Amino acid sequence: MPVTPANLESSFVQERENRIAAERLLEKRAHELMQKNVQLEESAKALSATNTLLHEIMAAAPKGILLCTPDFIIREANPASERKLAGGRNDIIGKHLDVFFDGASKLLSATGDGEFSLDALQATDVHGKPLMIELHGFSGSLSSDLRYLLFFRDITDKIKEDRRRVSFERQIDEARRLEAIGALAAGIAHEINTPIQYIGDNLDFLKEGLKKIHFSYTRYEALRATAVAGNQFPELVAEIDTYNVKVNLSVLVADINAALSESREGIKQVRDIVLLMKEFAHPGTGEKEEADINKIVQNVVSISRNRNKGVAKIELALEDGLPPVKCRRGQIQQVILNILLNALDALDEAKIEQGRIRIATAHDDEFLKLSISDNGLGIPEALRQKIYDPFFTTKPVGKGTGQGLALAKDFIVKGHRGRLKLVDVEGFATTFLIELPFNADLDEMRRISENVAAA
């Protein structure tokens, strides 16, 4: 087509329109890009805020938080996890979950998708220190390489506290049981005491009656001798002599007298035991009161006499003039009885041929000292720190609760601010030493005053 002015003008007009359209399109695209850029900036700010919030939540969360892959490799851990597992991120990230939570992978694999909860799981920290944890969380597709979100907290102290609470409750139950037994024993002792009194009084009456009969018999002998000398009533005298030879009346009277004396002594022993039982069952008000420890020892030895038959010889080395000490009589009686019965059980089980138990008292300016020794097999060094633990016992099932020494420690140390320990005494395998302070109340008041002043 030939170039003409008209063609050129038309071409220029078309070019200008195309340029204007292109500029408008470019302006539109630039505006759209600017809007998208604004949106991206707002999204970036929102994402940054969300990341910041998630970071703050992870940092502030009191529970340990772990994120794991489907094969239980730890990919993320919050600061609480580091604290609870006693390590840094490098010690935790990249490790298998079972390194810290023994067997957790098997348990979680069996739960399937969704929420899960494990109440008590054995765990170890970075240094291998054992702890108990409570674990819960969620399993499912969290991202391309994450599947498990775990929350955990250390419940070691809680479990210890629960065990202490259970132990305390059992001790309370044991104390209530002993209190009930004590009340029952006191009632039985009271019921026994009345017929024992009747029997004792009747024996005294029979003994006095026998004396009168014996006096009458001597008069009868004098009358018989007079009849024989005067050769009077020979047939009646012969009949009486035959009967006397048959029954040996003089020996019979002597035997009856001896039997009454022995019965009276037996009744006295029963009454003494009843009185001991009443005293043992009603040791006092529960408040501290001055007590004669030597008397308490003697009572306990008398109470346990039946258990001691053929097991051991109990030697008492009680200090004369031992000063009284303020204590809870019932608790001290229980401690001495528990340790004495433990010694008897140990000697009995060990089949010691000549069992010996020695109970000694002494004192210095600060403490009244009571030691209980036996010549059994002793307590192995490895067990000496465990014997005071509640429910720890080396006795067969059914023969011990493991509460005796735990209660003894509690009564002496907490109840009296005293000391209970194992010591070495020559000639004996085991010796428990109880030390009761004479001025425990004064020391306690001084300690409270010092604490108040410090506060």
CSV table of N, CA and C in Angstrom, one decimal, residues 15-143:
chain,number,residue,atom,x,y,z
A,15,GLU,N,-1.2,4.0,16.8
A,15,GLU,CA,0.0,3.8,17.7
A,15,GLU,C,-0.3,4.5,19.0
A,16,ARG,N,-0.8,5.8,18.9
A,16,ARG,CA,-1.1,6.5,20.1
A,16,ARG,C,-2.1,5.8,21.0
A,17,GLU,N,-3.1,5.3,20.4
A,17,GLU,CA,-4.2,4.6,21.1
A,17,GLU,C,-3.6,3.3,21.8
A,18,ASN,N,-2.8,2.6,21.0
A,18,ASN,CA,-2.2,1.4,21.6
A,18,ASN,C,-1.3,1.8,22.8
A,19,ARG,N,-0.6,2.9,22.6
A,19,ARG,CA,0.3,3.3,23.7
A,19,ARG,C,-0.5,3.7,24.9
A,20,ILE,N,-1.6,4.4,24.7
A,20,ILE,CA,-2.4,4.8,25.8
A,20,ILE,C,-3.0,3.6,26.5
A,21,ALA,N,-3.5,2.6,25.7
A,21,ALA,CA,-4.1,1.4,26.3
A,21,ALA,C,-3.0,0.6,27.1
A,22,ALA,N,-1.8,0.6,26.5
A,22,ALA,CA,-0.7,-0.1,27.2
A,22,ALA,C,-0.4,0.6,28.5
A,23,GLU,N,-0.4,1.9,28.5
A,23,GLU,CA,0.0,2.7,29.7
A,23,GLU,C,-1.1,2.4,30.8
A,24,ARG,N,-2.4,2.4,30.3
A,24,ARG,CA,-3.5,2.2,31.2
A,24,ARG,C,-3.4,0.8,31.8
A,25,LEU,N,-3.1,-0.2,30.9
A,25,LEU,CA,-2.9,-1.6,31.4
A,25,LEU,C,-1.7,-1.7,32.4
A,26,LEU,N,-0.6,-1.0,32.1
A,26,LEU,CA,0.5,-1.0,33.0
A,26,LEU,C,0.2,-0.4,34.3
A,27,GLU,N,-0.5,0.7,34.2
A,27,GLU,CA,-0.9,1.4,35.5
A,27,GLU,C,-1.8,0.5,36.3
A,28,LYS,N,-2.8,-0.2,35.6
A,28,LYS,CA,-3.6,-1.1,36.3
A,28,LYS,C,-2.9,-2.2,37.0
A,29,ARG,N,-1.9,-2.8,36.2
A,29,ARG,CA,-1.1,-3.9,36.8
A,29,ARG,C,-0.2,-3.4,37.9
A,30,ALA,N,0.3,-2.2,37.8
A,30,ALA,CA,1.1,-1.6,38.8
A,30,ALA,C,0.3,-1.4,40.1
A,31,HIS,N,-0.9,-0.9,39.9
A,31,HIS,CA,-1.8,-0.7,41.1
A,31,HIS,C,-2.2,-2.1,41.7
A,32,GLU,N,-2.4,-3.1,40.9
A,32,GLU,CA,-2.7,-4.4,41.5
A,32,GLU,C,-1.5,-5.0,42.2
A,33,LEU,N,-0.3,-4.8,41.6
A,33,LEU,CA,0.9,-5.2,42.3
A,33,LEU,C,1.1,-4.5,43.6
A,34,MET,N,0.8,-3.2,43.6
A,34,MET,CA,1.0,-2.4,44.8
A,34,MET,C,0.0,-2.9,45.9
A,35,GLN,N,-1.2,-3.2,45.5
A,35,GLN,CA,-2.2,-3.8,46.4
A,35,GLN,C,-1.7,-5.1,47.0
A,36,LYS,N,-1.2,-6.0,46.1
A,36,LYS,CA,-0.8,-7.3,46.5
A,36,LYS,C,0.5,-7.1,47.4
A,37,ASN,N,1.3,-6.2,47.1
A,37,ASN,CA,2.5,-5.9,48.0
A,37,ASN,C,2.0,-5.5,49.4
A,38,VAL,N,1.0,-4.6,49.4
A,38,VAL,CA,0.5,-4.2,50.7
A,38,VAL,C,-0.1,-5.4,51.4
A,39,GLN,N,-0.8,-6.2,50.7
A,39,GLN,CA,-1.4,-7.4,51.3
A,39,GLN,C,-0.3,-8.4,51.9
A,40,LEU,N,0.8,-8.5,51.0
A,40,LEU,CA,1.9,-9.4,51.4
A,40,LEU,C,2.6,-8.8,52.7
A,41,GLU,N,2.7,-7.5,52.7
A,41,GLU,CA,3.4,-6.8,53.9
A,41,GLU,C,2.5,-7.1,55.1
A,42,GLU,N,1.2,-6.9,54.9
A,42,GLU,CA,0.3,-7.1,56.1
A,42,GLU,C,0.3,-8.6,56.5
A,43,SER,N,0.3,-9.5,55.5
A,43,SER,CA,0.4,-11.0,55.9
A,43,SER,C,1.7,-11.3,56.6
A,44,ALA,N,2.8,-10.6,56.0
A,44,ALA,CA,4.1,-10.8,56.7
A,44,ALA,C,4.1,-10.3,58.1
A,45,LYS,N,3.5,-9.1,58.3
A,45,LYS,CA,3.4,-8.6,59.7
A,45,LYS,C,2.6,-9.5,60.6
A,46,ALA,N,1.4,-10.0,60.0
A,46,ALA,CA,0.6,-10.9,60.8
A,46,ALA,C,1.3,-12.2,61.1
A,47,LEU,N,2.1,-12.8,60.1
A,47,LEU,CA,2.8,-14.0,60.3
A,47,LEU,C,3.9,-13.7,61.3
A,48,SER,N,4.6,-12.6,61.2
A,48,SER,CA,5.6,-12.3,62.2
A,48,SER,C,5.0,-12.1,63.6
A,49,ALA,N,3.9,-11.5,63.7
A,49,ALA,CA,3.2,-11.4,65.0
A,49,ALA,C,2.8,-12.7,65.5
A,50,THR,N,2.3,-13.6,64.6
A,50,THR,CA,1.9,-14.9,65.0
A,50,THR,C,3.1,-15.7,65.5
A,51,ASN,N,4.2,-15.6,64.8
A,51,ASN,CA,5.5,-16.3,65.2
A,51,ASN,C,6.0,-15.8,66.5
A,52,THR,N,5.9,-14.5,66.7
A,52,THR,CA,6.3,-13.9,67.9
A,52,THR,C,5.4,-14.4,69.1
A,53,LEU,N,4.1,-14.4,68.8
A,53,LEU,CA,3.2,-14.9,69.8
A,53,LEU,C,3.4,-16.4,70.2
A,54,LEU,N,3.6,-17.2,69.1
A,54,LEU,CA,3.9,-18.6,69.3
A,54,LEU,C,5.2,-18.8,70.1
A,55,HIS,N,6.2,-18.0,69.7
A,55,HIS,CA,7.5,-18.0,70.5
A,55,HIS,C,7.3,-17.6,71.9
A,56,GLU,N,6.5,-16.6,72.2
A,56,GLU,CA,6.3,-16.2,73.5
A,56,GLU,C,5.5,-17.2,74.3
A,57,ILE,N,4.5,-17.8,73.6
A,57,ILE,CA,3.7,-18.9,74.3
A,57,ILE,C,4.7,-20.1,74.6
A,58,MET,N,5.5,-20.5,73.7
A,58,MET,CA,6.4,-21.6,73.9
A,58,MET,C,7.4,-21.3,75.0
A,59,ALA,N,7.8,-20.0,75.1
A,59,ALA,CA,8.8,-19.6,76.1
A,59,ALA,C,8.1,-19.5,77.5
A,60,ALA,N,6.8,-19.0,77.5
A,60,ALA,CA,6.1,-18.8,78.8
A,60,ALA,C,5.4,-20.1,79.3
A,61,ALA,N,5.2,-21.0,78.4
A,61,ALA,CA,4.5,-22.2,78.9
A,61,ALA,C,5.2,-22.9,80.0
A,62,PRO,N,4.4,-23.2,81.1
A,62,PRO,CA,5.1,-23.9,82.3
A,62,PRO,C,5.3,-25.3,82.0
A,63,LYS,N,4.6,-25.9,81.1
A,63,LYS,CA,4.8,-27.3,80.7
A,63,LYS,C,5.8,-27.5,79.7
A,64,GLY,N,6.5,-28.6,79.6
A,64,GLY,CA,7.4,-28.9,78.5
A,64,GLY,C,6.6,-29.2,77.3
A,65,ILE,N,7.1,-28.6,76.2
A,65,ILE,CA,6.4,-28.8,74.9
A,65,ILE,C,7.4,-29.4,73.9
A,66,LEU,N,7.1,-30.5,73.3
A,66,LEU,CA,8.0,-31.1,72.3
A,66,LEU,C,7.2,-31.4,71.0
A,67,LEU,N,7.9,-31.2,69.8
A,67,LEU,CA,7.3,-31.5,68.5
A,67,LEU,C,8.2,-32.6,67.9
A,68,CYS,N,7.5,-33.7,67.5
A,68,CYS,CA,8.3,-34.9,67.0
A,68,CYS,C,7.8,-35.3,65.6
A,69,THR,N,8.7,-35.9,64.9
A,69,THR,CA,8.4,-36.4,63.6
A,69,THR,C,7.7,-37.7,63.8
A,70,PRO,N,7.2,-38.3,62.7
A,70,PRO,CA,6.5,-39.6,62.8
A,70,PRO,C,7.3,-40.7,63.3
A,71,ASP,N,8.6,-40.6,63.2
A,71,ASP,CA,9.5,-41.7,63.8
A,71,ASP,C,10.1,-41.2,65.1
A,72,PHE,N,9.4,-40.2,65.8
A,72,PHE,CA,9.7,-39.8,67.2
A,72,PHE,C,11.0,-39.1,67.4
A,73,ILE,N,11.5,-38.4,66.3
A,73,ILE,CA,12.7,-37.6,66.5
A,73,ILE,C,12.2,-36.2,66.9
A,74,ILE,N,12.8,-35.7,68.0
A,74,ILE,CA,12.4,-34.4,68.5
A,74,ILE,C,12.9,-33.3,67.6
A,75,ARG,N,12.0,-32.4,67.1
A,75,ARG,CA,12.4,-31.3,66.2
A,75,ARG,C,12.3,-30.0,66.8
A,76,GLU,N,11.5,-29.8,67.9
A,76,GLU,CA,11.4,-28.6,68.6
A,76,GLU,C,11.1,-28.8,70.1
A,77,ALA,N,11.7,-27.9,70.9
A,77,ALA,CA,11.5,-28.0,72.4
A,77,ALA,C,11.5,-26.6,72.9
A,78,ASN,N,10.5,-26.4,73.9
A,78,ASN,CA,10.5,-25.1,74.5
A,78,ASN,C,11.4,-25.0,75.7
A,79,PRO,N,11.6,-23.7,76.2
A,79,PRO,CA,12.5,-23.6,77.4
A,79,PRO,C,12.1,-24.4,78.6
A,80,ALA,N,10.8,-24.6,78.8
A,80,ALA,CA,10.4,-25.4,79.9
A,80,ALA,C,10.9,-26.9,79.8
A,81,SER,N,10.9,-27.4,78.5
A,81,SER,CA,11.5,-28.7,78.3
A,81,SER,C,12.9,-28.8,78.7
A,82,GLU,N,13.7,-27.7,78.3
A,82,GLU,CA,15.1,-27.7,78.6
A,82,GLU,C,15.3,-27.7,80.1
A,83,ARG,N,14.5,-26.9,80.8
A,83,ARG,CA,14.6,-26.9,82.3
A,83,ARG,C,14.3,-28.2,82.9
A,84,LYS,N,13.2,-28.8,82.5
A,84,LYS,CA,12.7,-30.1,83.1
A,84,LYS,C,13.7,-31.2,82.7
A,85,LEU,N,14.3,-31.2,81.5
A,85,LEU,CA,15.2,-32.2,81.2
A,85,LEU,C,16.6,-31.9,81.4
A,86,ALA,N,16.8,-30.7,82.1
A,86,ALA,CA,18.2,-30.3,82.6
A,86,ALA,C,19.2,-30.2,81.5
A,87,GLY,N,18.8,-29.7,80.3
A,87,GLY,CA,19.8,-29.6,79.2
A,87,GLY,C,19.4,-28.4,78.3
A,88,GLY,N,20.3,-28.2,77.3
A,88,GLY,CA,20.0,-27.2,76.3
A,88,GLY,C,19.4,-27.8,75.1
A,89,ARG,N,19.1,-26.9,74.1
A,89,ARG,CA,18.4,-27.3,72.9
A,89,ARG,C,19.3,-28.4,72.2
A,90,ASN,N,20.6,-28.2,72.1
A,90,ASN,CA,21.4,-29.1,71.4
A,90,ASN,C,21.4,-30.5,72.1
A,91,ASP,N,21.1,-30.5,73.4
A,91,ASP,CA,21.0,-31.8,74.1
A,91,ASP,C,19.7,-32.6,73.8
A,92,ILE,N,18.7,-31.8,73.3
A,92,ILE,CA,17.4,-32.4,73.1
A,92,ILE,C,17.0,-32.6,71.6
A,93,ILE,N,17.2,-31.5,70.9
A,93,ILE,CA,16.8,-31.5,69.4
A,93,ILE,C,17.6,-32.6,68.7
A,94,GLY,N,16.8,-33.4,67.9
A,94,GLY,CA,17.5,-34.4,67.1
A,94,GLY,C,17.6,-35.8,67.8
A,95,LYS,N,17.2,-35.8,69.1
A,95,LYS,CA,17.2,-37.1,69.9
A,95,LYS,C,15.9,-37.8,69.7
A,96,HIS,N,16.0,-39.1,69.9
A,96,HIS,CA,14.7,-39.9,69.8
A,96,HIS,C,14.0,-39.7,71.2
A,97,LEU,N,12.7,-39.7,71.1
A,97,LEU,CA,11.9,-39.4,72.3
A,97,LEU,C,12.1,-40.4,73.4
A,98,ASP,N,12.4,-41.7,73.0
A,98,ASP,CA,12.6,-42.7,74.0
A,98,ASP,C,13.9,-42.5,74.9
A,99,VAL,N,14.8,-41.6,74.3
A,99,VAL,CA,16.0,-41.3,75.1
A,99,VAL,C,15.6,-40.7,76.4
A,100,PHE,N,14.6,-39.9,76.4
A,100,PHE,CA,14.1,-39.2,77.7
A,100,PHE,C,12.9,-39.9,78.3
A,101,PHE,N,12.0,-40.4,77.5
A,101,PHE,CA,10.7,-41.0,78.0
A,101,PHE,C,10.7,-42.4,77.6
A,102,ASP,N,11.1,-43.3,78.5
A,102,ASP,CA,11.3,-44.7,78.2
A,102,ASP,C,10.0,-45.4,77.7
A,103,GLY,N,10.1,-45.9,76.5
A,103,GLY,CA,8.9,-46.7,76.0
A,103,GLY,C,7.8,-45.8,75.5
A,104,ALA,N,8.0,-44.5,75.4
A,104,ALA,CA,6.9,-43.6,75.0
A,104,ALA,C,6.5,-43.9,73.6
A,105,SER,N,7.4,-44.2,72.7
A,105,SER,CA,7.1,-44.4,71.3
A,105,SER,C,6.1,-45.5,71.1
A,106,LYS,N,6.3,-46.6,71.8
A,106,LYS,CA,5.4,-47.7,71.7
A,106,LYS,C,4.0,-47.4,72.2
A,107,LEU,N,3.9,-46.7,73.3
A,107,LEU,CA,2.7,-46.3,73.9
A,107,LEU,C,1.9,-45.3,72.9
A,108,LEU,N,2.6,-44.3,72.4
A,108,LEU,CA,2.0,-43.4,71.5
A,108,LEU,C,1.6,-44.0,70.2
A,109,SER,N,2.4,-44.9,69.7
A,109,SER,CA,2.1,-45.6,68.4
A,109,SER,C,0.7,-46.3,68.5
A,110,ALA,N,0.5,-46.8,69.7
A,110,ALA,CA,-0.8,-47.6,69.9
A,110,ALA,C,-2.0,-46.7,70.1
A,111,THR,N,-1.8,-45.4,70.3
A,111,THR,CA,-2.9,-44.5,70.6
A,111,THR,C,-3.7,-44.1,69.3
A,112,GLY,N,-3.0,-44.1,68.2
A,112,GLY,CA,-3.6,-43.7,66.9
A,112,GLY,C,-3.7,-42.1,66.9
A,113,ASP,N,-4.4,-41.6,65.9
A,113,ASP,CA,-4.5,-40.2,65.8
A,113,ASP,C,-5.5,-39.6,66.8
A,114,GLY,N,-5.3,-38.3,67.2
A,114,GLY,CA,-6.1,-37.7,68.1
A,114,GLY,C,-5.4,-37.4,69.4
A,115,GLU,N,-6.2,-37.0,70.5
A,115,GLU,CA,-5.6,-36.7,71.8
A,115,GLU,C,-5.2,-38.0,72.5
A,116,PHE,N,-4.1,-37.8,73.3
A,116,PHE,CA,-3.7,-38.9,74.2
A,116,PHE,C,-3.3,-38.4,75.5
A,117,SER,N,-3.2,-39.3,76.5
A,117,SER,CA,-2.8,-38.9,77.9
A,117,SER,C,-2.2,-40.1,78.6
A,118,LEU,N,-1.1,-39.9,79.2
A,118,LEU,CA,-0.4,-40.9,80.0
A,118,LEU,C,-0.1,-40.3,81.4
A,119,ASP,N,-0.7,-40.9,82.4
A,119,ASP,CA,-0.7,-40.3,83.7
A,119,ASP,C,0.6,-40.3,84.4
A,120,ALA,N,1.3,-41.4,84.3
A,120,ALA,CA,2.6,-41.5,85.0
A,120,ALA,C,3.6,-42.3,84.1
A,121,LEU,N,4.7,-41.7,83.7
A,121,LEU,CA,5.6,-42.3,82.8
A,121,LEU,C,7.0,-42.1,83.3
A,122,GLN,N,7.8,-43.2,83.3
A,122,GLN,CA,9.2,-43.1,83.8
A,122,GLN,C,10.0,-42.4,82.8
A,123,ALA,N,10.8,-41.4,83.3
A,123,ALA,CA,11.6,-40.6,82.4
A,123,ALA,C,13.0,-40.3,83.0
A,124,THR,N,13.9,-39.8,82.2
A,124,THR,CA,15.2,-39.4,82.7
A,124,THR,C,15.6,-38.1,82.0
A,125,ASP,N,16.4,-37.3,82.7
A,125,ASP,CA,16.8,-36.1,82.1
A,125,ASP,C,18.1,-36.3,81.3
A,126,VAL,N,18.6,-35.2,80.8
A,126,VAL,CA,19.9,-35.3,80.0
A,126,VAL,C,21.0,-36.0,80.7
A,127,HIS,N,21.0,-35.9,82.0
A,127,HIS,CA,22.1,-36.5,82.8
A,127,HIS,C,21.8,-37.8,83.4
A,128,GLY,N,20.6,-38.4,83.0
A,128,GLY,CA,20.2,-39.7,83.4
A,128,GLY,C,19.5,-39.7,84.7
A,129,LYS,N,19.2,-38.6,85.3
A,129,LYS,CA,18.5,-38.5,86.6
A,129,LYS,C,17.1,-39.0,86.4
A,130,PRO,N,16.5,-39.9,87.2
A,130,PRO,CA,15.2,-40.4,87.0
A,130,PRO,C,14.1,-39.4,87.4
A,131,LEU,N,13.0,-39.3,86.7
A,131,LEU,CA,11.9,-38.5,87.2
A,131,LEU,C,10.6,-39.1,86.6
A,132,MET,N,9.5,-38.8,87.2
A,132,MET,CA,8.2,-39.2,86.7
A,132,MET,C,7.5,-38.0,86.0
A,133,ILE,N,6.9,-38.3,84.9
A,133,ILE,CA,6.2,-37.2,84.2
A,133,ILE,C,4.7,-37.6,83.9
A,134,GLU,N,4.0,-36.6,83.6
A,134,GLU,CA,2.6,-36.7,83.1
A,134,GLU,C,2.6,-36.2,81.7
A,135,LEU,N,2.2,-37.0,80.8
A,135,LEU,CA,2.3,-36.7,79.3
A,135,LEU,C,1.0,-36.7,78.6
A,136,HIS,N,0.7,-35.7,77.9
A,136,HIS,CA,-0.5,-35.7,77.0
A,136,HIS,C,-0.3,-34.8,75.8
A,137,GLY,N,-1.1,-34.9,74.8
A,137,GLY,CA,-0.9,-34.1,73.6
A,137,GLY,C,-1.8,-34.6,72.5
A,138,PHE,N,-1.3,-34.4,71.2
A,138,PHE,CA,-2.0,-34.7,70.0
A,138,PHE,C,-1.2,-35.4,69.0
A,139,SER,N,-1.7,-36.4,68.3
A,139,SER,CA,-1.0,-37.0,67.2
A,139,SER,C,-1.8,-36.9,66.0
A,140,GLY,N,-1.2,-36.6,64.9
A,140,GLY,CA,-1.9,-36.4,63.6
A,140,GLY,C,-1.0,-35.6,62.7
A,141,SER,N,-1.4,-35.3,61.5
A,141,SER,CA,-0.6,-34.5,60.5
A,141,SER,C,-0.6,-33.0,60.9
A,142,LEU,N,0.6,-32.6,61.5
A,142,LEU,CA,0.8,-31.3,61.9
A,142,LEU,C,1.4,-30.4,60.8
A,143,SER,N,2.4,-31.0,60.1
A,143,SER,CA,3.0,-30.4,58.9
A,143,SER,C,3.6,-31.5,58.1
